[in-house]
Amino acid sequence: MKILVDTHTHTNASTHAYSTLEENAKYANKIGLEAIAMTNHGPAMPDSPHITHFENVSVIPRELHGVKILYGAEANILDKDGALDIPPTVLSRLDVVIASMHFETCPPMNRKAHTHAYINALENPYVDIIGHSGSPDYDYNIDKVISVAKREGKMIEINNNSHLVRKGSIENCRAIAQKCIDLGVYVVVSSDAHISAEIGNFNEAMTMLDEMKFPESLIANTTLKKFLSVLRQRKLVGGLK
């Protein structure tokens, strides 16, 4: 199985990432990807770009070095109410919105609060994907949250980086993926690359999914056509075919 769209990538618009969008696109072309989403951290992250970074994405060509570019963001969940650090007026301009929890912007709370936060984020009409939720620091009620994802037509991320840097995530990721199978919820498999050489690196995530015999039909980003089709079930995505 091939994944041809990397739905979660960062550029050096944040100082803890190390490559430009051009470098990411060149590497994506080299390894045969169809598309990448540029999903830099929202402005609450200490080294993140200013909100104008997200307001101005329309200046980016829809194709760079033979690779389609999806305009996106990894918005920070800020509290138990699922508030995000990017306003709806800006989110509405983006193709792909990931909502994630990070230590710098939302210190761990408790299982009930994390569950409430994820549910409220999923109910935000502009959120498409819940990001790297396997972290044991943000334990939540998987049954409740994945059920809401199903109801809202949202996707759950299986993040390759979680297997590498978020220790203790693998078993949680397995449980999340299994619930997605049970309920028929789409997942995206992403690199969360912070340097161009990690674009399209799905090895650890795919090993886990292969071991589970996860159905290809529920992986939304195997091709750009399929990913756009899933997005367009609930929102308009302009400028890409």
mmCIF file of N, CA and C in Angstrom, residues 62 69-71 92-95 228 231-232 235-241:
data_model
loop_
_atom_site.group_PDB
_atom_site.id
_atom_site.type_symbol
_atom_site.label_atom_id
_atom_site.label_comp_id
_atom_site.label_asym_id
_atom_site.label_seq_id
_atom_site.Cartn_x
_atom_site.Cartn_y
_atom_site.Cartn_z
ATOM 1 N N ARG A 62 -0.426 26.349 -6.395
ATOM 2 C CA ARG A 62 -1.088 25.078 -6.099
ATOM 3 C C ARG A 62 -0.215 23.883 -6.485
ATOM 4 N N ILE A 69 0.043 21.336 -3.620
ATOM 5 C CA ILE A 69 0.173 21.915 -2.291
ATOM 6 C C ILE A 69 -1.208 22.176 -1.698
ATOM 7 N N LEU A 70 -1.450 21.598 -0.542
ATOM 8 C CA LEU A 70 -2.675 21.852 0.218
ATOM 9 C C LEU A 70 -2.372 22.896 1.279
ATOM 10 N N TYR A 71 -3.229 23.923 1.350
ATOM 11 C CA TYR A 71 -3.057 24.965 2.359
ATOM 12 C C TYR A 71 -3.613 24.447 3.686
ATOM 13 N N SER A 92 -11.393 29.092 7.684
ATOM 14 C CA SER A 92 -12.277 28.891 6.532
ATOM 15 C C SER A 92 -11.537 29.005 5.198
ATOM 16 N N ARG A 93 -10.335 29.589 5.198
ATOM 17 C CA ARG A 93 -9.556 29.742 3.964
ATOM 18 C C ARG A 93 -8.680 28.526 3.672
ATOM 19 N N LEU A 94 -8.591 27.602 4.622
ATOM 20 C CA LEU A 94 -7.628 26.508 4.532
ATOM 21 C C LEU A 94 -8.268 25.235 4.006
ATOM 22 N N ASP A 95 -7.457 24.421 3.334
ATOM 23 C CA ASP A 95 -7.926 23.127 2.835
ATOM 24 C C ASP A 95 -7.962 22.074 3.932
ATOM 25 N N LEU A 228 -9.162 14.313 -1.314
ATOM 26 C CA LEU A 228 -10.054 15.425 -1.631
ATOM 27 C C LEU A 228 -11.512 14.993 -1.590
ATOM 28 N N LEU A 231 -12.549 14.986 2.040
ATOM 29 C CA LEU A 231 -12.725 16.363 2.507
ATOM 30 C C LEU A 231 -14.006 16.978 1.959
ATOM 31 N N ARG A 232 -14.270 16.724 0.680
ATOM 32 C CA ARG A 232 -15.412 17.366 0.027
ATOM 33 C C ARG A 232 -16.754 16.776 0.439
ATOM 34 N N LYS A 235 -16.970 19.809 3.076
ATOM 35 C CA LYS A 235 -16.536 21.190 2.862
ATOM 36 C C LYS A 235 -16.107 21.383 1.429
ATOM 37 N N LEU A 236 -16.063 22.636 1.004
ATOM 38 C CA LEU A 236 -15.550 22.980 -0.312
ATOM 39 C C LEU A 236 -14.040 23.063 -0.250
ATOM 40 N N VAL A 237 -13.373 22.465 -1.220
ATOM 41 C CA VAL A 237 -11.926 22.578 -1.343
ATOM 42 C C VAL A 237 -11.660 23.070 -2.757
ATOM 43 N N GLY A 238 -11.273 24.314 -2.870
ATOM 44 C CA GLY A 238 -11.091 24.898 -4.192
ATOM 45 C C GLY A 238 -9.656 24.802 -4.657
ATOM 46 N N GLY A 239 -9.460 24.913 -5.968
ATOM 47 C CA GLY A 239 -8.129 25.074 -6.525
ATOM 48 C C GLY A 239 -7.339 23.807 -6.750
ATOM 49 N N LEU A 240 -7.890 22.659 -6.411
ATOM 50 C CA LEU A 240 -7.181 21.393 -6.606
ATOM 51 C C LEU A 240 -8.082 20.395 -7.289
ATOM 52 N N LYS A 241 -7.481 19.533 -8.091
ATOM 53 C CA LYS A 241 -8.231 18.477 -8.774
ATOM 54 C C LYS A 241 -7.597 17.134 -8.464
#
